[in-house]
Tab-separated table of C-alpha atoms in Angstrom:
chain	number	residue	atom	x	y	z
I	515	MET	CA	-19.457	-107.610	32.604
I	516	GLY	CA	-21.281	-107.688	35.931
I	517	VAL	CA	-23.753	-105.183	37.246
I	518	ALA	CA	-21.311	-103.893	39.801
I	519	ALA	CA	-18.717	-103.228	37.178
I	520	LEU	CA	-21.154	-101.270	35.007
I	521	PHE	CA	-22.226	-99.133	37.936
I	522	LEU	CA	-18.646	-98.311	38.787
I	523	LEU	CA	-17.863	-97.341	35.201
I	524	SER	CA	-20.943	-95.053	34.977
I	525	SER	CA	-20.045	-93.326	38.218
I	526	LEU	CA	-16.518	-92.622	37.034
I	527	CYS	CA	-17.772	-91.084	33.752
I	528	LEU	CA	-20.312	-88.908	35.586
I	529	PHE	CA	-17.588	-87.739	37.963
I	530	ALA	CA	-15.296	-86.863	35.095
I	531	ILE	CA	-18.038	-84.892	33.305
I	532	THR	CA	-18.990	-83.046	36.484
I	533	ALA	CA	-15.364	-82.212	37.291
I	534	GLN	CA	-14.762	-80.883	33.754
I	535	ALA	CA	-17.816	-78.653	33.869
I	536	GLN	CA	-16.614	-76.928	37.026
I	537	GLN	CA	-13.398	-75.522	35.389
I	538	CYS	CA	-13.136	-72.027	33.764
I	539	SER	CA	-11.282	-71.102	30.577
I	540	LYS	CA	-8.834	-68.172	30.465
I	541	PRO	CA	-10.842	-64.981	31.183
I	542	SER	CA	-10.859	-61.744	29.153
I	543	GLY	CA	-10.611	-58.399	30.908
I	544	GLY	CA	-12.012	-54.999	30.080
I	545	PRO	CA	-10.413	-52.287	27.889
I	546	ASN	CA	-6.746	-51.429	28.483
I	547	MET	CA	-5.996	-54.301	30.921
I	548	ASP	CA	-4.404	-57.777	30.925
I	549	LEU	CA	-4.157	-60.770	33.292
I	550	LYS	CA	-1.284	-60.471	35.689
I	551	PRO	CA	1.818	-62.344	34.451
I	552	GLU	CA	1.378	-65.270	36.888
I	553	TYR	CA	-1.896	-66.242	35.196
I	554	ILE	CA	-0.934	-65.676	31.567
I	555	LEU	CA	0.271	-69.265	30.870
I	556	ASN	CA	-2.795	-71.004	32.331
I	557	THR	CA	-5.460	-72.106	29.857
I	558	THR	CA	-7.993	-73.456	32.419
I	559	PHE	CA	-8.778	-72.619	35.989
I	560	GLU	CA	-10.331	-74.786	38.710
I	561	ASP	CA	-13.660	-74.012	40.266
I	562	GLY	CA	-13.115	-71.435	43.007
I	563	ALA	CA	-9.888	-70.145	41.445
I	564	THR	CA	-9.207	-66.401	41.701
I	565	VAL	CA	-7.223	-64.348	39.153
I	566	ALA	CA	-6.297	-60.657	38.996
I	567	PHE	CA	-5.972	-58.073	36.200
I	568	SER	CA	-3.549	-55.176	35.927
I	569	CYS	CA	-3.892	-52.039	33.782
I	570	ASN	CA	-1.771	-51.755	30.633
I	571	PRO	CA	1.284	-49.447	30.678
I	572	GLY	CA	0.126	-45.825	30.563
I	573	TYR	CA	-3.190	-46.631	32.238
I	574	THR	CA	-4.090	-46.526	35.928
I	575	PRO	CA	-6.888	-48.174	37.980
I	576	ALA	CA	-9.924	-45.905	38.197
I	577	GLY	CA	-12.068	-48.049	40.535
I	578	GLY	CA	-13.366	-51.610	40.888
I	579	SER	CA	-11.676	-54.784	42.161
I	580	PRO	CA	-8.882	-56.216	39.997
I	581	THR	CA	-9.847	-59.863	40.899
I	582	ILE	CA	-12.499	-62.249	39.581
I	583	THR	CA	-13.491	-65.795	40.714
I	584	CYS	CA	-14.314	-68.997	38.801
I	585	THR	CA	-17.603	-70.456	40.053
I	586	ALA	CA	-19.174	-73.510	38.441
I	587	GLY	CA	-17.323	-72.815	35.202
I	588	LEU	CA	-18.163	-69.078	35.046
I	589	TRP	CA	-16.097	-66.049	35.972
I	590	SER	CA	-17.468	-63.285	38.104
I	591	GLU	CA	-17.922	-59.820	36.506
I	592	VAL	CA	-14.776	-57.735	35.805
I	593	LEU	CA	-15.241	-54.547	37.816
I	594	LEU	CA	-11.809	-53.006	37.309
I	595	ARG	CA	-11.710	-49.792	35.144
I	596	CYS	CA	-8.465	-48.580	33.542
I	597	GLU	CA	-8.065	-44.951	32.426
I	598	ARG	CA	-5.217	-43.167	30.653
I	599	LYS	CA	-2.533	-41.873	32.963
I	600	ASN	CA	-2.672	-38.090	33.434
I	601	CYS	CA	0.758	-36.482	33.757
I	602	GLY	CA	-0.728	-33.160	34.891
I	603	ALA	CA	0.337	-29.669	33.819
I	604	LEU	CA	4.024	-28.861	33.489
I	605	GLU	CA	5.635	-26.059	35.472
I	606	GLU	CA	5.485	-22.624	33.884
I	607	VAL	CA	8.486	-21.521	31.835
I	608	ALA	CA	9.632	-17.930	32.348
I	609	ASN	CA	9.505	-15.955	29.047
I	610	GLY	CA	7.945	-18.960	27.354
I	611	GLU	CA	4.651	-20.711	26.727
I	612	ILE	CA	3.671	-24.391	26.915
I	613	THR	CA	1.261	-25.666	24.273
I	614	TYR	CA	-0.433	-29.032	24.892
I	615	ILE	CA	-1.085	-30.731	21.566
I	616	ASN	CA	-4.079	-32.791	22.788
I	617	GLY	CA	-3.974	-32.711	26.568
I	618	THR	CA	-1.871	-33.999	29.476
I	619	GLU	CA	-2.682	-37.718	29.297
I	620	PHE	CA	-0.593	-40.719	28.305
I	621	GLY	CA	0.725	-40.309	24.734
I	622	ASP	CA	-0.006	-36.577	24.555
I	623	THR	CA	2.788	-34.096	23.820
I	624	ALA	CA	3.650	-30.625	25.055
I	625	LYS	CA	5.690	-28.032	23.148
I	626	VAL	CA	7.663	-25.205	24.757
I	627	THR	CA	7.769	-21.973	22.702
I	628	CYS	CA	9.880	-19.048	23.862
I	629	LYS	CA	8.763	-15.442	23.464
I	630	LEU	CA	10.206	-13.345	20.622
I	631	GLY	CA	13.772	-12.479	21.526
I	632	TYR	CA	14.280	-15.605	23.660
I	633	ASN	CA	15.704	-19.027	22.760
I	634	PRO	CA	15.189	-22.446	24.443
I	635	VAL	CA	18.329	-23.601	26.279
I	636	GLY	CA	18.842	-27.097	27.755
I	637	GLY	CA	16.134	-29.723	28.081
I	638	SER	CA	13.736	-30.581	25.280
I	639	ALA	CA	11.367	-28.262	23.457
I	640	VAL	CA	8.925	-31.192	22.929
I	641	MET	CA	7.943	-33.497	25.834
I	642	ARG	CA	5.696	-36.566	25.955
I	643	CYS	CA	3.442	-37.935	28.699
I	644	ASP	CA	4.809	-41.474	29.334
I	645	VAL	CA	4.420	-44.274	31.846
I	646	GLU	CA	6.646	-42.540	34.381
I	647	GLY	CA	5.340	-39.025	33.653
I	648	TRP	CA	6.654	-36.343	31.321
I	649	THR	CA	9.744	-37.481	29.452
I	650	GLY	CA	12.733	-35.173	29.202
I	651	ARG	CA	13.508	-31.954	31.029
I	652	LEU	CA	11.920	-28.545	30.563
I	653	PRO	CA	14.188	-26.019	28.801
I	654	THR	CA	14.685	-22.450	29.972
I	655	CYS	CA	14.022	-19.452	27.726
I	656	GLU	CA	17.064	-17.213	27.726
I	657	VAL	CA	17.225	-13.772	26.139
I	658	VAL	CA	18.891	-13.489	22.718
I	659	LYS	CA	22.307	-11.841	22.821
I	660	CYS	CA	24.084	-9.916	20.063
I	661	VAL	CA	27.803	-9.397	19.616
I	662	PRO	CA	28.918	-5.786	19.093
I	663	PRO	CA	27.992	-4.332	15.666
I	664	GLY	CA	30.586	-3.292	13.095
I	665	GLY	CA	32.489	-0.063	13.508
I	666	ILE	CA	32.543	2.747	10.917
I	667	VAL	CA	35.312	4.864	9.407
I	668	ASN	CA	35.487	8.388	10.874
I	669	GLY	CA	32.786	7.557	13.420
I	670	THR	CA	31.888	5.535	16.485
I	671	PHE	CA	28.942	4.042	18.371
I	672	SER	CA	27.828	3.827	21.981
I	673	PRO	CA	27.446	2.207	24.410
I	674	MET	CA	30.276	-0.270	23.865
I	675	LYS	CA	29.713	-3.616	25.614
I	676	GLU	CA	30.880	-7.225	25.384
I	677	PHE	CA	27.387	-8.289	24.329
I	678	TYR	CA	23.902	-6.798	24.027
I	679	GLU	CA	20.525	-8.243	24.899
I	680	TYR	CA	17.482	-8.378	22.643
I	681	ARG	CA	16.112	-4.910	21.722
I	682	GLU	CA	19.127	-3.063	23.155
I	683	VAL	CA	20.058	-0.061	21.001
I	684	VAL	CA	23.391	1.437	19.945
I	685	GLN	CA	23.756	4.922	18.472
I	686	TYR	CA	26.285	6.000	15.844
I	687	SER	CA	27.905	9.388	15.416
I	688	CYS	CA	30.440	10.853	12.976
I	689	ASN	CA	33.553	12.915	13.490
I	690	LYS	CA	33.296	16.695	13.196
I	691	ASP	CA	32.018	18.111	9.865
I	692	LEU	CA	30.945	14.675	8.585
I	693	GLU	CA	27.347	13.574	8.163
I	694	LEU	CA	25.769	10.218	9.009
I	695	ASN	CA	24.464	8.389	5.928
I	696	GLY	CA	22.095	5.644	7.083
I	697	SER	CA	20.338	4.785	10.314
I	698	ARG	CA	21.639	6.472	13.451
I	699	GLU	CA	20.248	3.691	15.667
I	700	LEU	CA	20.747	-0.081	15.375
I	701	ILE	CA	18.794	-2.588	17.460
I	702	CYS	CA	19.684	-6.099	18.637
I	703	SER	CA	17.127	-8.271	16.818
I	704	GLU	CA	15.707	-11.730	17.512
I	705	ASP	CA	18.205	-13.452	15.198
I	706	GLY	CA	21.179	-12.322	17.292
I	707	ASN	CA	22.293	-9.599	14.847
I	708	PHE	CA	22.030	-5.824	14.871
I	709	SER	CA	19.767	-4.275	12.258
I	710	PRO	CA	19.682	-2.389	9.992
I	711	ALA	CA	23.208	-2.294	8.548
I	712	PRO	CA	25.647	0.201	10.108
I	713	PRO	CA	25.716	3.697	8.530
I	714	ASN	CA	28.748	5.448	7.061
I	715	CYS	CA	30.181	8.940	7.484
I	716	VAL	CA	30.264	11.221	4.430
I	717	TRP	CA	31.335	14.757	3.549
I	718	VAL	CA	28.366	16.763	2.233
I	719	GLU	CA	28.729	19.947	0.188
I	720	CYS	CA	26.556	21.071	-2.734
I	721	LYS	CA	27.885	23.259	-5.547
I	722	ASP	CA	26.576	26.799	-5.821
I	723	PRO	CA	23.701	26.555	-8.354
I	724	VAL	CA	23.757	28.378	-11.691
I	725	ILE	CA	20.235	29.038	-13.001
I	726	GLU	CA	19.886	31.264	-16.062
I	727	ASN	CA	17.489	34.186	-15.730
I	728	ALA	CA	16.951	33.445	-12.013
I	729	GLU	CA	17.765	35.409	-8.867
I	730	LEU	CA	18.415	34.105	-5.342
I	731	GLN	CA	15.619	35.374	-3.137
I	732	SER	CA	16.884	33.917	0.155
I	733	GLY	CA	19.015	31.112	1.549
I	734	SER	CA	22.498	30.109	2.648
I	735	ARG	CA	25.788	31.269	1.217
I	736	PRO	CA	28.547	28.850	0.110
I	737	PRO	CA	29.698	26.395	1.294
I	738	HIS	CA	26.303	24.704	1.124
I	739	ARG	CA	26.247	21.872	3.674
I	740	LEU	CA	23.570	19.284	4.513
I	741	ASN	CA	20.003	20.679	4.539
I	742	ALA	CA	21.098	24.092	3.264
I	743	ALA	CA	18.061	25.618	1.527
I	744	LEU	CA	17.867	28.153	-1.327
I	745	ILE	CA	14.812	29.992	-2.680
I	746	TYR	CA	14.857	31.367	-6.250
I	747	ILE	CA	12.648	33.682	-8.288
I	748	CYS	CA	12.750	34.287	-12.051
I	749	LYS	CA	13.618	37.616	-13.602
I	750	THR	CA	10.880	39.737	-15.132
I	751	GLY	CA	9.613	38.208	-18.340
I	752	TYR	CA	10.353	34.623	-17.269
I	753	THR	CA	8.285	31.955	-15.568
I	754	MET	CA	9.589	29.194	-13.285
I	755	GLU	CA	9.417	25.521	-14.209
I	756	GLY	CA	10.002	23.350	-11.135
I	757	PRO	CA	10.213	24.104	-7.392
I	758	SER	CA	11.387	27.478	-6.162
I	759	THR	CA	13.041	25.942	-3.052
I	760	VAL	CA	15.879	23.381	-3.219
I	761	THR	CA	17.763	21.634	-0.387
I	762	CYS	CA	21.249	20.095	-0.227
I	763	ASP	CA	20.914	16.327	0.398
I	764	LEU	CA	23.246	13.571	1.674
I	765	ASN	CA	24.481	12.883	-1.871
I	766	SER	CA	25.733	16.479	-2.218
I	767	GLN	CA	22.947	17.124	-4.729
I	768	TRP	CA	20.214	19.740	-4.771
I	769	SER	CA	16.817	18.200	-4.171
I	770	PRO	CA	14.495	18.332	-5.939
I	771	SER	CA	16.222	19.191	-9.232
I	772	LEU	CA	17.039	22.840	-9.875
I	773	PRO	CA	14.230	24.871	-11.493
I	774	LYS	CA	14.353	26.565	-14.907
I	775	CYS	CA	13.319	30.080	-15.868
I	776	ASN	CA	11.594	30.005	-19.228
I	777	THR	CA	10.618	32.940	-21.423
I	778	GLN	CA	7.072	33.966	-20.687
I	779	GLN	CA	4.572	33.238	-23.431
I	780	CYS	CA	1.254	34.828	-24.241
I	781	SER	CA	-1.950	32.924	-24.778
I	782	LYS	CA	-4.144	33.641	-27.791
I	783	PRO	CA	-5.311	37.287	-27.465
I	784	SER	CA	-8.838	38.584	-27.725
I	785	GLY	CA	-9.538	41.694	-29.751
I	786	GLY	CA	-12.164	44.356	-29.374
I	787	PRO	CA	-15.653	44.462	-30.849
I	788	ASN	CA	-16.044	43.775	-34.570
I	789	MET	CA	-12.533	42.374	-35.077
I	790	ASP	CA	-10.672	39.023	-35.319
I	791	LEU	CA	-7.061	37.827	-35.415
I	792	ARG	CA	-5.741	37.664	-38.910
I	793	PRO	CA	-6.058	34.148	-40.388
I	794	ASP	CA	-2.285	33.475	-40.217
I	795	TYR	CA	-2.443	33.618	-36.373
I	796	MET	CA	-5.717	31.797	-35.790
I	797	THR	CA	-4.271	28.267	-35.359
I	798	GLN	CA	-1.681	29.246	-32.715
I	799	THR	CA	-2.507	28.804	-29.023
I	800	THR	CA	0.653	30.392	-27.511
I	801	PHE	CA	3.007	33.132	-28.694
I	802	GLU	CA	6.666	33.722	-27.806
I	803	ASP	CA	7.836	36.846	-26.034
I	804	GLY	CA	8.223	39.648	-28.588
I	805	ALA	CA	5.779	38.117	-31.042
I	806	THR	CA	3.477	40.526	-32.904
I	807	VAL	CA	0.016	39.691	-34.163
I	808	ALA	CA	-2.492	41.706	-36.152
I	809	PHE	CA	-6.242	42.033	-36.102
I	810	THR	CA	-8.603	42.641	-38.986
I	811	CYS	CA	-11.913	44.380	-38.697
I	812	HIS	CA	-15.027	42.509	-39.673
I	813	PRO	CA	-16.268	43.249	-43.179
I	814	GLY	CA	-17.590	46.769	-43.224
I	815	TYR	CA	-15.214	47.934	-40.459
I	816	THR	CA	-11.731	49.585	-40.578
I	817	PRO	CA	-8.668	49.778	-40.057
I	818	VAL	CA	-5.931	47.016	-39.274
I	819	PRO	CA	-3.921	47.359	-36.003
I	820	THR	CA	-1.173	45.214	-34.340
I	821	ILE	CA	-0.398	44.281	-30.691
I	822	THR	CA	2.837	42.820	-29.184
I	823	CYS	CA	3.515	40.046	-26.642
I	824	THR	CA	5.820	41.415	-23.916
I	825	ALA	CA	6.734	39.423	-20.775
I	826	GLY	CA	3.678	37.256	-21.071
I	827	GLN	CA	1.288	40.176	-21.566
I	828	TRP	CA	-0.218	41.586	-24.759
I	829	SER	CA	-0.025	45.317	-25.376
I	830	ALA	CA	-3.358	47.094	-25.305
I	831	VAL	CA	-5.551	46.797	-28.376
I	832	GLN	CA	-5.707	50.400	-29.646
I	833	LEU	CA	-7.853	49.591	-32.658
I	834	ARG	CA	-11.446	50.716	-32.751
I	835	CYS	CA	-13.513	49.206	-35.522
I	836	GLU	CA	-16.307	51.552	-36.571
I	837	LYS	CA	-18.911	50.997	-39.260
I	838	LYS	CA	-17.812	52.169	-42.683
I	839	ASN	CA	-19.468	55.448	-43.776
I	840	CYS	CA	-20.312	55.597	-47.492
I	841	GLY	CA	-21.038	59.339	-47.326
I	842	ALA	CA	-23.884	61.252	-49.003
I	843	LEU	CA	-24.871	60.342	-52.569
I	844	PRO	CA	-24.802	63.032	-55.323
I	845	GLU	CA	-28.010	65.010	-55.754
I	846	VAL	CA	-30.523	63.768	-58.351
I	847	THR	CA	-32.102	66.403	-60.595
I	848	ASN	CA	-35.876	66.404	-60.255
I	849	GLY	CA	-35.565	63.889	-57.486
I	850	GLU	CA	-34.835	63.397	-53.784
I	851	ILE	CA	-32.646	60.876	-51.917
I	852	ILE	CA	-34.146	59.508	-48.712
I	853	TYR	CA	-31.701	57.732	-46.305
I	854	THR	CA	-33.436	54.994	-44.311
I	855	ASP	CA	-31.068	55.096	-41.264
I	856	GLY	CA	-27.983	56.945	-42.380
I	857	THR	CA	-25.002	56.550	-44.676
I	858	GLU	CA	-23.073	53.798	-42.797
I	859	PHE	CA	-22.387	50.164	-43.663
I	860	GLY	CA	-25.675	48.326	-44.110
I	861	ASP	CA	-27.811	51.473	-44.435
I	862	THR	CA	-29.995	52.055	-47.523
I	863	ALA	CA	-30.873	55.085	-49.640
I	864	LYS	CA	-34.032	55.446	-51.776
I	865	VAL	CA	-34.350	57.754	-54.816
I	866	GLN	CA	-37.812	59.353	-55.109
I	867	CYS	CA	-38.579	61.437	-58.253
I	868	GLU	CA	-40.759	64.570	-58.183
I	869	PRO	CA	-44.347	64.334	-59.475
I	870	GLY	CA	-44.365	64.006	-63.265
I	871	TYR	CA	-40.958	62.321	-63.257
I	872	TYR	CA	-39.952	58.704	-62.985
I	873	PRO	CA	-36.559	56.955	-62.411
I	874	VAL	CA	-34.696	55.789	-65.476
I	875	GLY	CA	-31.623	53.495	-65.363
I	876	GLY	CA	-29.769	52.552	-62.195
I	877	SER	CA	-31.478	51.423	-59.015
I	878	ALA	CA	-34.099	53.267	-57.037
I	879	VAL	CA	-32.689	51.669	-53.801
I	880	LEU	CA	-28.930	51.623	-53.008
I	881	ARG	CA	-27.110	49.963	-50.092
I	882	CYS	CA	-23.892	51.017	-48.294
I	883	GLY	CA	-21.526	48.007	-48.709
I	884	VAL	CA	-17.863	47.174	-48.112
I	885	GLU	CA	-16.757	48.985	-51.274
I	886	GLY	CA	-19.230	51.891	-50.961
I	887	TRP	CA	-22.745	52.438	-52.301
I	888	MET	CA	-23.862	49.413	-54.221
I	889	GLY	CA	-25.610	50.101	-57.548
I	890	ARG	CA	-25.922	53.188	-59.802
I	891	LEU	CA	-28.073	56.277	-59.216
I	892	PRO	CA	-31.021	56.630	-61.626
I	893	THR	CA	-32.066	59.853	-63.349
I	894	CYS	CA	-35.529	61.394	-63.002
I	895	GLU	CA	-37.073	62.031	-66.397
I	896	ALA	CA	-40.408	63.660	-67.347
I	897	THR	CA	-43.264	61.415	-68.276
């Protein structure tokens, strides 16, 4: 091959290499953007070529040029910035509230909640921020309505309307001489029903009470209608168990339950000084009306009386327990009896013989006991 041919071949290769180096490969954009559709199919771009980016659906340009240029095989810097689309706040909903789950940007959701007593009507309760803005249509919050409540036998309610709005009230009443059993007022509630349940009309009359050993102190006379009140007291000698005042209720019953008049009892009595209850009464704590108990004097005291329980009170204790008196001892010939304190229970007597005499037999000291003088008198005999 000649020199000219070699030179030509080298020049062509150099041209091809230079031309290839000046092309750019397909560029990559920033976050949330893609090449415009007209550039998507190209794999290489000539030197000086210009391409443009567009933001992905749901994102909008937030500054910077969308185009870049291929220069000597390199693309210029991508300046475009793409941010999430902001749908903005929704219009306010009367009697409702809008809650944004995360915010108002692309992909976020908003929920419409109506106030208590209102329901969403039309539109969608949940909306989403989309490419074109908020999807769906806002609902309206309309007040809950109730149909008329049920009627009652022998009674009526007012006002009567075709429908009632939330928290509207109807009032029931009964025909003459009948009483309302249940709530007088019903209210239209949030579920579209009246509550509580309708009342009913009842005849109320309580029987005249019969309470043994009781007397009517004050109150109504028969017939006893609703809320009639009676006050009772027990006869003398009886105590009341239960309330003294009773009232006729809706069930034609006296409330609370009728009282009872029980026989009065006596508690354990206390005696006077130097006496106790007889042993056969000691274990009792209460005694029936008419019961009789007896006391005994302490050893060395007399006599034995009784007292009686009458209408819850013990009769007076008439017994007086005095110390037993043993009386004077017989005289001692040739001697003298000296009483230490006297001749009553517990006292002592001493026999003292005259000079030249001394006591023989018996005891020189005697004591007044329960049965009398204890011991036997001595005699005074000459020495």
